[in-house]
Amino acid sequence: MEAIVSNKHESSAFILKMATTEKNLEKCEKDENEHKSLNGSAINLKRELGLFSAVNLILGVMIGSGIFVSPASALQYSGSVGVCLIIWTVSGVISLLGALSFAELGTVLGESGAEYAYFREAFGKMHKFWGPLPSFICAWIYVVILRPAEVAIIVMTFAQYAIQPFTKDLDDDYKSAAIKLTSLLALFIMTYINITSVKLFVKVQNVFGICKIFACLVVIGGGIYVLASGNTENLKKGFDGEKTSVGGVSLALYSGLWAYDGWSSVTVVTEEIINPAVNVPLSISIAVPLITALYVFMNVAYMSALSFDEMTSVPAVAVAFGERVLGPASFLIPLGVVIATFGCAMSVQFGVSRVCYTAARGGHMIEAFSFVNVKRLTPAPAVALQAFITSIFIIVGNIATLIQFASWFLWFFYGLAMVALLVLRKTHAHKPRPYRVPTPVPCFVLLIAIFLSVLPIIHEPSLKYIMAIAFIVIGVGVYTLFVYYKKTPTYLLHKFTFLIQVLFQSVPPNIPNNRED
């Protein structure tokens, strides 16, 4: 259902109050006139993502640089080719089961925000202080730290490969500056796309999704050529190799699941999916098995052409594979990395801006970040906030250690989401469930999440886990002061809200729009 403007009289008065100068007044009146003919529901996000676009959104987030640049960590921790291929397959199956569990949560609640929305609904009313805390911590980690840092890393990888042919002779300092400038330019472009129109995002993402699949098929085709030529020596080693430990398997599983991360992306934007009851579970059922097949066969291709030592030592596995197998067509691999990283970063930004929008709407972020542009019907302030935080991470540059604990956070929240699903089945038993996953599935995913949250800490204690706990503690402090006790500078917030409304031509969602002609 399209979100369009209704009740015209009140909204006109509201928007005219946003601007005190003659210039702003004229601009607001112009936007009002453009909506004059629109009658119906309130200002809100529009449902513009169909099944094909939903599948491409999952592909866009899941297929990033990892499968092209650094799939070797799973092989290194696995110890053998056979175990590694099993890890990649099992990772895909776990991702599918987790995604199907999220599909039930997304369809029963029908709200964007994924984990944030699920935690708020499942635990929010259990206790005045502790109930809303999990949802706030989730939004705090995702919006302020994890996703912006992830976008920064991805977009810097994009810049590195995009400018590589032009910076071979530059000194390291100049090359670093060129990478940062290119990263900021790419960030500006994807931010412009996400602010301008969901339809524009969909068109760009669909094109990039098709190109990503083509790049993956190029690698697989190269592997088929190698195997057809009789070069099967590396694969024949099978399970020969280093002895695999339980801790090593858990770390290998971490590496595999990190490459698959993004399977929950369609549930982050549920409110913008056309017919979500059908398209959310169906898009997951199509995209995740497709990516599992691509990832497994791409690893077979890599292993057919590169030895164990080569795969675990080269900086970019796919590039080394292309140079050895593709000959003059080897440029397709760096091009594939460029396409994959740009599309992935754009999709991650698209998703996390909806988490920010939903959290602000729920009172866990500054309210202005829940506002919607009156003309384009996009969460422009939330998108701009993500771009601002990401640009800081890009300028800082050396933030790889900041997201080393990302998988730990992700699977901690995924496990908690499985608990939320079981809780909601009791507390919201009356709600219709267009899609219901079998109960053993979320229970299994919960056990996997516990395994992945506990065992790596025991097997490989590290400072990164202390950092993770520190971020949570800081989040609890922010929640206590600004959310629970509401110690906010009201005057400054009013000024900030006014600035956001004028700058982004935005208003709170679901506001009636009454207007005198």
Coordinates of C-alpha atoms in Angstrom, one line a residue:
M1 CA 0.0 0.0 0.0
E2 CA 1.5 3.3 -1.0
A3 CA 2.1 5.8 1.7
I4 CA 0.5 9.0 0.5
V5 CA -0.7 12.2 2.0
S6 CA -4.1 12.8 3.6
N7 CA -6.0 15.2 5.9
K8 CA -4.5 18.2 4.2
H9 CA -5.4 21.1 6.5
E10 CA -3.3 20.2 9.6
S11 CA -0.2 19.1 7.7
S12 CA 0.0 22.3 5.8
A13 CA 0.0 24.3 9.0
F14 CA 2.6 21.9 10.5
I15 CA 5.0 22.2 7.6
L16 CA 4.7 25.9 7.3
K17 CA 5.8 26.2 10.9
M18 CA 9.0 24.5 10.1
A19 CA 10.4 27.5 8.2
T20 CA 10.6 31.0 9.6
T21 CA 12.5 32.6 6.7
E22 CA 10.8 33.5 3.4
K23 CA 13.1 31.1 1.5
N24 CA 12.2 28.1 3.7
L25 CA 8.5 29.1 3.7
E26 CA 8.4 29.1 -0.2
K27 CA 10.2 25.8 -0.3
C28 CA 7.7 24.2 2.1
E29 CA 4.8 25.6 0.2
K30 CA 6.2 24.2 -3.0
D31 CA 6.4 20.7 -1.4
E32 CA 2.9 21.0 -0.1
N33 CA 1.6 21.9 -3.6
E34 CA 3.3 18.8 -5.0
H35 CA 1.2 16.7 -2.6
K36 CA -2.0 18.7 -3.1
S37 CA -3.5 16.0 -5.3
L38 CA -2.6 13.1 -3.0
N39 CA -5.4 11.7 -0.9
G40 CA -5.4 8.7 1.4
S41 CA -3.2 7.4 4.2
A42 CA -0.5 9.3 6.2
I43 CA 3.1 10.1 5.4
N44 CA 5.1 6.9 5.9
L45 CA 7.6 4.6 4.1
K46 CA 6.3 3.0 0.9
R47 CA 6.1 -0.6 0.0
E48 CA 8.2 -0.7 -3.1
L49 CA 10.3 -3.9 -2.8
G50 CA 8.7 -6.9 -4.6
L51 CA 10.0 -10.5 -4.6
F52 CA 12.8 -9.9 -7.1
S53 CA 14.0 -6.8 -5.3
A54 CA 13.8 -8.6 -1.9
V55 CA 15.9 -11.5 -3.2
N56 CA 18.4 -8.9 -4.6
L57 CA 18.5 -7.1 -1.3
I58 CA 19.6 -10.3 0.5
L59 CA 22.1 -11.0 -2.3
G60 CA 23.3 -7.4 -2.0
V61 CA 24.1 -7.7 1.7
M62 CA 25.3 -11.3 1.7
I63 CA 27.7 -11.2 -1.3
G64 CA 30.3 -8.7 -0.3
S65 CA 34.1 -8.8 -0.6
G66 CA 34.5 -11.8 1.8
I67 CA 34.0 -14.6 -0.7
F68 CA 36.3 -12.9 -3.2
V69 CA 39.1 -11.5 -1.0
S70 CA 39.4 -13.6 2.2
P71 CA 37.6 -17.0 2.2
A72 CA 40.9 -18.6 3.3
S73 CA 40.3 -18.2 7.1
A74 CA 37.7 -21.0 7.1
L75 CA 40.2 -23.3 5.3
Q76 CA 43.0 -22.4 7.7
Y77 CA 40.9 -23.2 10.8
S78 CA 39.4 -26.3 9.2
G79 CA 42.7 -27.8 8.5
S80 CA 41.7 -29.7 5.4
V81 CA 39.8 -29.2 2.1
G82 CA 37.0 -31.7 3.1
V83 CA 36.3 -30.1 6.4
C84 CA 36.3 -26.7 4.9
L85 CA 33.7 -27.6 2.3
I86 CA 31.5 -29.1 5.0
I87 CA 31.9 -25.9 7.0
W88 CA 30.7 -23.8 4.1
T89 CA 27.7 -26.0 3.5
V90 CA 26.8 -26.2 7.2
S91 CA 27.1 -22.4 7.4
G92 CA 24.7 -22.0 4.6
V93 CA 22.2 -24.4 6.2
I94 CA 22.5 -22.6 9.6
S95 CA 22.0 -19.3 7.8
L96 CA 18.8 -20.6 6.1
L97 CA 17.4 -21.9 9.3
G98 CA 18.1 -18.6 11.1
A99 CA 16.6 -16.6 8.2
L100 CA 13.4 -18.7 8.2
S101 CA 13.0 -18.1 12.0
F102 CA 13.4 -14.4 11.3
A103 CA 10.8 -14.7 8.6
E104 CA 8.2 -15.8 11.2
L105 CA 9.1 -12.8 13.4
G106 CA 9.0 -10.4 10.5
T107 CA 5.6 -11.6 9.2
V108 CA 3.9 -11.8 12.6
L109 CA 5.0 -8.3 13.7
G110 CA 5.0 -6.7 10.3
E111 CA 7.5 -4.1 11.4
S112 CA 10.9 -3.0 10.2
G113 CA 14.0 -3.1 12.4
A114 CA 14.5 -6.9 12.7
E115 CA 16.1 -7.7 16.1
Y116 CA 15.4 -4.3 17.6
A117 CA 11.6 -4.6 16.9
Y118 CA 11.5 -8.2 18.1
F119 CA 13.3 -7.5 21.4
R120 CA 11.1 -4.5 22.1
E121 CA 7.9 -6.5 21.5
A122 CA 9.0 -9.7 23.3
F123 CA 10.7 -8.2 26.4
G124 CA 9.7 -4.5 26.5
K125 CA 6.8 -5.0 28.9
M126 CA 8.4 -7.5 31.2
H127 CA 10.1 -4.9 33.4
K128 CA 10.1 -1.1 33.4
F129 CA 13.9 -0.8 33.3
W130 CA 15.3 -4.2 32.1
G131 CA 12.5 -5.0 29.6
P132 CA 13.4 -2.3 26.9
L133 CA 17.2 -2.6 27.5
P134 CA 17.9 -5.5 25.0
S135 CA 16.3 -3.6 22.2
F136 CA 18.2 -0.4 23.1
I137 CA 21.5 -2.2 23.3
C138 CA 20.8 -3.8 19.9
A139 CA 20.1 -0.4 18.3
W140 CA 23.0 1.2 20.1
I141 CA 25.5 -1.4 18.8
Y142 CA 24.1 -1.7 15.3
V143 CA 23.4 2.0 14.6
V144 CA 26.3 3.7 16.3
I145 CA 29.1 1.2 16.0
L146 CA 28.8 -2.1 14.2
R147 CA 27.1 -1.3 10.9
P148 CA 28.7 2.0 10.2
A149 CA 32.1 0.5 10.8
E150 CA 31.2 -2.4 8.6
V151 CA 30.1 -0.1 5.8
A152 CA 33.4 1.8 6.2
I153 CA 35.5 -1.3 5.8
I154 CA 33.5 -2.5 2.8
V155 CA 33.6 0.9 1.0
M156 CA 37.3 1.2 1.6
T157 CA 37.8 -2.2 0.1
F158 CA 35.8 -0.9 -2.9
A159 CA 38.0 2.1 -3.2
Q160 CA 41.2 0.0 -2.9
Y161 CA 40.2 -2.1 -5.9
A162 CA 38.5 0.7 -7.9
I163 CA 41.6 2.9 -8.0
Q164 CA 44.2 0.0 -8.0
P165 CA 45.1 0.4 -11.8
F166 CA 45.7 4.2 -11.3
T167 CA 47.7 4.1 -8.1
K168 CA 50.4 1.5 -8.7
D169 CA 53.2 4.1 -8.7
L170 CA 52.0 6.2 -5.8
D171 CA 53.7 6.3 -2.4
D172 CA 51.8 4.6 0.4
D173 CA 50.7 7.9 2.0
Y174 CA 49.3 9.2 -1.2
K175 CA 47.7 5.9 -1.9
S176 CA 46.0 5.9 1.5
A177 CA 44.7 9.4 1.0
A178 CA 43.4 8.4 -2.5
I179 CA 41.6 5.4 -1.0
K180 CA 39.9 7.6 1.7
L181 CA 38.8 10.3 -0.8
T182 CA 37.4 7.6 -3.1
S183 CA 35.7 6.0 -0.2
L184 CA 34.1 9.3 0.8
L185 CA 33.0 9.9 -2.8
A186 CA 31.4 6.4 -3.0
L187 CA 29.7 6.9 0.4
F188 CA 28.2 10.2 -0.9
I189 CA 26.9 8.5 -4.0
M190 CA 25.2 5.6 -2.1
T191 CA 23.8 8.0 0.5
Y192 CA 22.4 10.2 -2.3
I193 CA 20.7 7.0 -3.8
N194 CA 19.3 5.9 -0.4
I195 CA 18.0 9.4 0.4
T196 CA 16.6 10.2 -3.1
S197 CA 14.3 7.2 -3.7
V198 CA 13.6 3.6 -2.7
K199 CA 12.8 3.0 -6.4
L200 CA 16.3 4.3 -7.4
F201 CA 17.9 2.0 -4.8
V202 CA 15.9 -0.9 -6.1
K203 CA 16.9 -0.3 -9.7
V204 CA 20.6 0.1 -8.8
Q205 CA 20.6 -2.9 -6.5
N206 CA 18.9 -5.1 -9.0
V207 CA 21.6 -4.3 -11.6
F208 CA 24.4 -4.8 -9.1
G209 CA 22.8 -8.1 -7.9
I210 CA 22.8 -9.5 -11.4
C211 CA 26.5 -8.4 -11.9
K212 CA 27.4 -10.1 -8.6
I213 CA 25.9 -13.4 -9.7
F214 CA 27.8 -13.1 -13.0
A215 CA 31.1 -12.5 -11.2
C216 CA 30.5 -15.6 -9.0
L217 CA 29.7 -17.7 -12.1
V218 CA 32.9 -16.5 -13.7
V219 CA 34.9 -18.0 -10.8
I220 CA 32.8 -21.2 -10.9
G221 CA 33.3 -21.4 -14.6
G222 CA 37.1 -21.1 -14.2
G223 CA 37.0 -23.9 -11.6
I224 CA 35.1 -26.2 -14.0
Y225 CA 37.7 -25.5 -16.6
V226 CA 40.5 -26.4 -14.2
L227 CA 38.8 -29.6 -13.2
A228 CA 38.0 -30.5 -16.8
S229 CA 41.7 -30.1 -17.6
G230 CA 42.4 -32.9 -15.1
N231 CA 43.9 -30.7 -12.3
T232 CA 42.2 -32.5 -9.4
E233 CA 45.3 -33.0 -7.2
N234 CA 44.4 -30.4 -4.5
L235 CA 40.8 -31.7 -4.1
K236 CA 41.9 -35.3 -3.9
K237 CA 43.6 -34.5 -0.6
G238 CA 40.1 -34.5 0.9
F239 CA 40.4 -34.7 4.7
D240 CA 44.2 -34.9 4.8
G241 CA 45.8 -32.1 6.7
E242 CA 46.1 -30.7 10.2
K243 CA 44.1 -32.2 13.0
T244 CA 40.9 -30.3 13.5
S245 CA 39.9 -29.3 17.1
V246 CA 36.5 -28.3 18.4
G247 CA 37.8 -24.7 18.9
G248 CA 39.2 -24.7 15.4
V249 CA 35.8 -25.8 14.0
S250 CA 34.0 -23.1 15.9
L251 CA 36.4 -20.4 14.5
A252 CA 36.0 -21.9 11.0
L253 CA 32.3 -21.8 11.4
Y254 CA 32.6 -18.1 12.5
S255 CA 34.5 -17.4 9.3
G256 CA 31.9 -19.1 7.2
L257 CA 28.9 -17.5 8.9
W258 CA 30.5 -14.1 8.7
A259 CA 30.6 -14.5 4.9
Y260 CA 26.9 -15.5 5.0
D261 CA 25.9 -12.6 7.2
G262 CA 23.1 -10.6 5.8
W263 CA 20.4 -13.3 5.7
S264 CA 18.2 -11.2 8.0
S265 CA 18.4 -8.1 5.8
V266 CA 14.9 -8.5 4.3
T267 CA 13.3 -8.5 7.8
V268 CA 15.0 -5.2 8.5
V269 CA 12.8 -3.5 5.9
T270 CA 9.6 -5.5 6.3
E271 CA 7.5 -2.3 6.2
E272 CA 8.8 -1.7 2.6
I273 CA 8.2 -5.2 1.3
I274 CA 5.1 -5.7 -1.0
N275 CA 3.0 -8.5 0.5
P276 CA 5.5 -9.4 3.2
A277 CA 3.6 -12.5 4.4
V278 CA 4.5 -14.1 1.1
N279 CA 7.6 -12.3 -0.1
V280 CA 9.7 -12.3 3.1
P281 CA 9.8 -16.2 3.6
L282 CA 9.9 -16.8 -0.2
S283 CA 12.8 -14.4 -0.8
I284 CA 14.8 -16.0 2.0
S285 CA 14.0 -19.5 0.6
I286 CA 15.3 -18.4 -2.8
A287 CA 18.3 -16.3 -1.9
V288 CA 20.0 -18.2 0.9
P289 CA 20.2 -21.6 -0.8
L290 CA 21.3 -19.8 -4.0
I291 CA 24.2 -18.1 -2.2
T292 CA 25.1 -21.4 -0.4
A293 CA 25.5 -23.1 -3.7
L294 CA 27.5 -20.3 -5.1
Y295 CA 29.8 -20.1 -2.1
V296 CA 30.5 -23.9 -2.0
F297 CA 31.2 -24.1 -5.7
M298 CA 33.4 -21.0 -5.6
N299 CA 35.5 -22.6 -2.8
V300 CA 35.7 -25.8 -4.9
A301 CA 37.0 -23.6 -7.8
Y302 CA 39.6 -21.9 -5.6
M303 CA 40.8 -25.2 -4.2
S304 CA 41.1 -26.7 -7.6
A305 CA 43.6 -24.1 -8.8
L306 CA 45.3 -23.1 -5.6
S307 CA 47.1 -25.2 -3.0
F308 CA 46.3 -25.0 0.8
D309 CA 49.4 -22.9 1.4
E310 CA 48.6 -20.5 -1.5
M311 CA 45.0 -20.0 -0.4
T312 CA 46.0 -19.3 3.2
S313 CA 48.8 -16.9 2.3
V314 CA 47.7 -14.7 -0.6
P315 CA 46.0 -11.4 0.3
A316 CA 43.1 -11.8 -2.2
V317 CA 42.2 -15.4 -3.1
A318 CA 40.0 -14.6 -6.0
V319 CA 42.6 -12.3 -7.6
A320 CA 45.3 -15.0 -7.3
F321 CA 42.8 -17.5 -8.8
G322 CA 42.0 -15.1 -11.7
E323 CA 45.6 -14.5 -12.5
R324 CA 46.3 -18.2 -12.7
V325 CA 43.1 -19.4 -14.5
L326 CA 41.4 -16.5 -16.4
G327 CA 44.4 -15.1 -18.2
P328 CA 43.4 -11.9 -20.1
A329 CA 39.9 -12.0 -18.5
S330 CA 41.5 -11.8 -15.0
F331 CA 40.4 -8.2 -14.8
L332 CA 36.8 -9.5 -14.2
I333 CA 37.7 -10.5 -10.6
P334 CA 38.8 -7.0 -9.4
L335 CA 35.7 -5.6 -11.2
G336 CA 33.6 -8.2 -9.4
V337 CA 35.0 -7.1 -6.1
V338 CA 34.2 -3.4 -6.9
I339 CA 30.6 -4.3 -7.9
A340 CA 30.1 -6.6 -4.9
T341 CA 31.5 -4.1 -2.3
F342 CA 29.6 -1.1 -3.6
G343 CA 26.3 -3.0 -3.7
C344 CA 26.9 -4.5 -0.3
A345 CA 27.8 -1.2 1.4
M346 CA 24.8 0.5 -0.2
S347 CA 22.5 -2.3 1.0
V348 CA 23.9 -2.4 4.5
Q349 CA 23.4 1.4 4.8
F350 CA 19.8 1.0 3.5
G351 CA 19.1 -1.6 6.2
V352 CA 20.7 0.0 9.2
S353 CA 19.0 3.3 8.4
R354 CA 15.7 1.5 8.9
V355 CA 16.9 0.2 12.3
C356 CA 17.8 3.8 13.2
Y357 CA 14.4 4.9 11.9
T358 CA 12.5 2.2 13.9
A359 CA 14.5 2.8 17.1
A360 CA 13.9 6.6 16.9
R361 CA 10.2 5.9 16.4
G362 CA 10.3 3.7 19.5
G363 CA 11.9 6.4 21.7
H364 CA 15.4 4.8 21.8
M365 CA 17.1 7.3 19.4
I366 CA 16.6 11.0 18.9
E367 CA 13.1 11.5 17.5
A368 CA 14.2 13.5 14.5
F369 CA 15.8 10.4 13.0
S370 CA 12.3 8.8 12.7
F371 CA 11.2 11.6 10.4
V372 CA 10.3 11.0 6.7
N373 CA 11.0 13.3 3.8
V374 CA 7.6 14.6 2.7
K375 CA 8.4 14.5 -1.0
R376 CA 10.4 11.3 -1.4
L377 CA 9.0 9.3 1.5
T378 CA 12.5 8.1 2.6
P379 CA 14.0 8.2 6.2
A380 CA 16.4 10.9 5.0
P381 CA 17.6 12.0 8.5
A382 CA 18.4 8.4 9.5
V383 CA 20.3 7.7 6.2
A384 CA 22.3 11.0 6.7
L385 CA 23.2 10.0 10.2
Q386 CA 24.6 6.7 9.0
A387 CA 26.6 8.4 6.4
F388 CA 28.0 10.9 8.9
I389 CA 29.1 8.1 11.3
T390 CA 30.6 6.0 8.5
S391 CA 32.5 9.0 7.2
I392 CA 34.2 9.4 10.6
F393 CA 35.2 5.7 10.5
I394 CA 36.6 6.2 7.0
I395 CA 38.7 9.2 8.0
V396 CA 40.0 7.4 11.1
G397 CA 40.9 4.6 8.7
N398 CA 42.4 1.8 10.9
I399 CA 39.2 0.3 12.3
A400 CA 39.7 -3.3 11.3
T401 CA 40.1 -4.3 15.0
L402 CA 36.8 -2.5 15.8
I403 CA 34.7 -5.1 13.9
Q404 CA 36.7 -8.2 14.8
F405 CA 34.1 -8.9 17.4
A406 CA 31.3 -8.4 15.0
S407 CA 30.4 -12.1 14.6
W408 CA 30.2 -12.4 18.4
F409 CA 27.7 -9.5 18.6
L410 CA 25.7 -10.8 15.6
W411 CA 25.3 -14.3 17.0
F412 CA 24.6 -13.0 20.5
F413 CA 21.7 -11.0 19.0
Y414 CA 20.6 -13.8 16.7
G415 CA 20.4 -16.1 19.7
L416 CA 18.4 -13.6 21.7
A417 CA 16.0 -13.2 18.7
M418 CA 15.3 -17.0 18.9
V419 CA 14.4 -16.5 22.5
A420 CA 12.1 -13.6 21.4
L421 CA 10.4 -15.8 18.9
L422 CA 9.6 -18.5 21.5
V423 CA 8.4 -15.8 23.9
L424 CA 6.2 -14.2 21.3
R425 CA 4.5 -17.5 20.6
K426 CA 3.3 -17.4 24.2
T427 CA 2.5 -13.7 24.6
H428 CA 1.2 -13.2 21.1
A429 CA -0.5 -16.6 20.5
H430 CA -3.6 -14.8 19.3
K431 CA -1.8 -13.1 16.4
P432 CA -2.2 -14.7 13.0
R433 CA 1.1 -16.2 11.7
P434 CA 1.1 -16.3 7.8
Y435 CA 4.4 -18.3 8.1
R436 CA 5.4 -20.5 11.1
V437 CA 8.7 -22.2 11.3
P438 CA 8.9 -25.6 13.0
T439 CA 9.8 -25.1 16.7
P440 CA 12.9 -27.3 16.6
V441 CA 14.4 -24.8 14.1
P442 CA 14.7 -21.8 16.4
C443 CA 15.8 -24.1 19.2
F444 CA 18.6 -25.4 17.1
V445 CA 19.7 -21.9 16.0
L446 CA 19.6 -20.8 19.6
L447 CA 22.0 -23.7 20.5
I448 CA 24.3 -22.7 17.7
A449 CA 24.3 -19.1 18.9
I450 CA 25.2 -20.2 22.4
F451 CA 28.0 -22.3 21.0
L452 CA 29.3 -19.5 18.9
S453 CA 29.1 -17.0 21.7
V454 CA 30.8 -19.0 24.4
L455 CA 33.3 -21.4 22.8
P456 CA 35.5 -18.8 21.0
I457 CA 36.0 -16.9 24.2
I458 CA 37.2 -20.1 25.9
H459 CA 39.3 -21.2 22.9
E460 CA 40.8 -17.9 22.0
P461 CA 40.5 -15.2 24.8
S462 CA 41.1 -11.8 23.3
L463 CA 40.9 -8.1 24.1
K464 CA 38.1 -7.8 21.5
Y465 CA 35.6 -9.5 23.8
I466 CA 36.5 -7.0 26.6
M467 CA 35.8 -4.2 24.0
A468 CA 32.4 -5.8 23.2
I469 CA 31.5 -5.8 26.9
A470 CA 32.7 -2.2 27.2
F471 CA 30.4 -1.1 24.4
I472 CA 27.5 -2.8 26.1
V473 CA 28.3 -1.1 29.5
I474 CA 28.5 2.3 27.8
G475 CA 25.2 1.5 26.1
V476 CA 23.6 0.7 29.5
G477 CA 24.8 4.1 30.8
V478 CA 23.4 6.0 27.8
Y479 CA 20.1 4.1 28.2
T480 CA 19.8 4.8 31.9
L481 CA 20.6 8.5 31.6
F482 CA 18.8 9.5 28.4
V483 CA 16.1 6.9 27.9
Y484 CA 15.0 5.7 31.3
Y485 CA 15.5 8.9 33.3
K486 CA 15.0 11.1 30.1
K487 CA 17.7 13.6 31.1
T488 CA 17.8 15.2 27.7
P489 CA 18.6 18.9 26.8
T490 CA 15.0 19.8 25.7
Y491 CA 15.9 23.2 24.2
L492 CA 18.8 21.8 22.2
L493 CA 16.7 18.9 20.9
H494 CA 14.0 21.3 19.8
K495 CA 16.6 23.3 17.8
F496 CA 18.1 20.2 16.4
T497 CA 14.6 18.9 15.4
F498 CA 13.8 22.2 13.7
L499 CA 17.2 22.0 11.8
I500 CA 16.5 18.4 10.7
Q501 CA 13.0 19.2 9.5
V502 CA 14.1 22.2 7.4
L503 CA 17.3 20.6 6.1
F504 CA 15.7 17.3 5.0
Q505 CA 12.1 18.6 4.4
S506 CA 10.9 15.9 6.8
V507 CA 8.1 15.3 9.2
P508 CA 7.2 12.6 11.8
P509 CA 5.5 9.5 10.1
N510 CA 1.8 8.9 10.4
I511 CA 0.9 12.6 10.7
P512 CA -2.4 13.6 9.2
N513 CA -2.1 16.1 6.4
N514 CA -5.0 18.6 6.4
R515 CA -4.6 21.5 4.2
E516 CA -6.7 24.5 3.1
D517 CA -6.6 25.2 -0.5

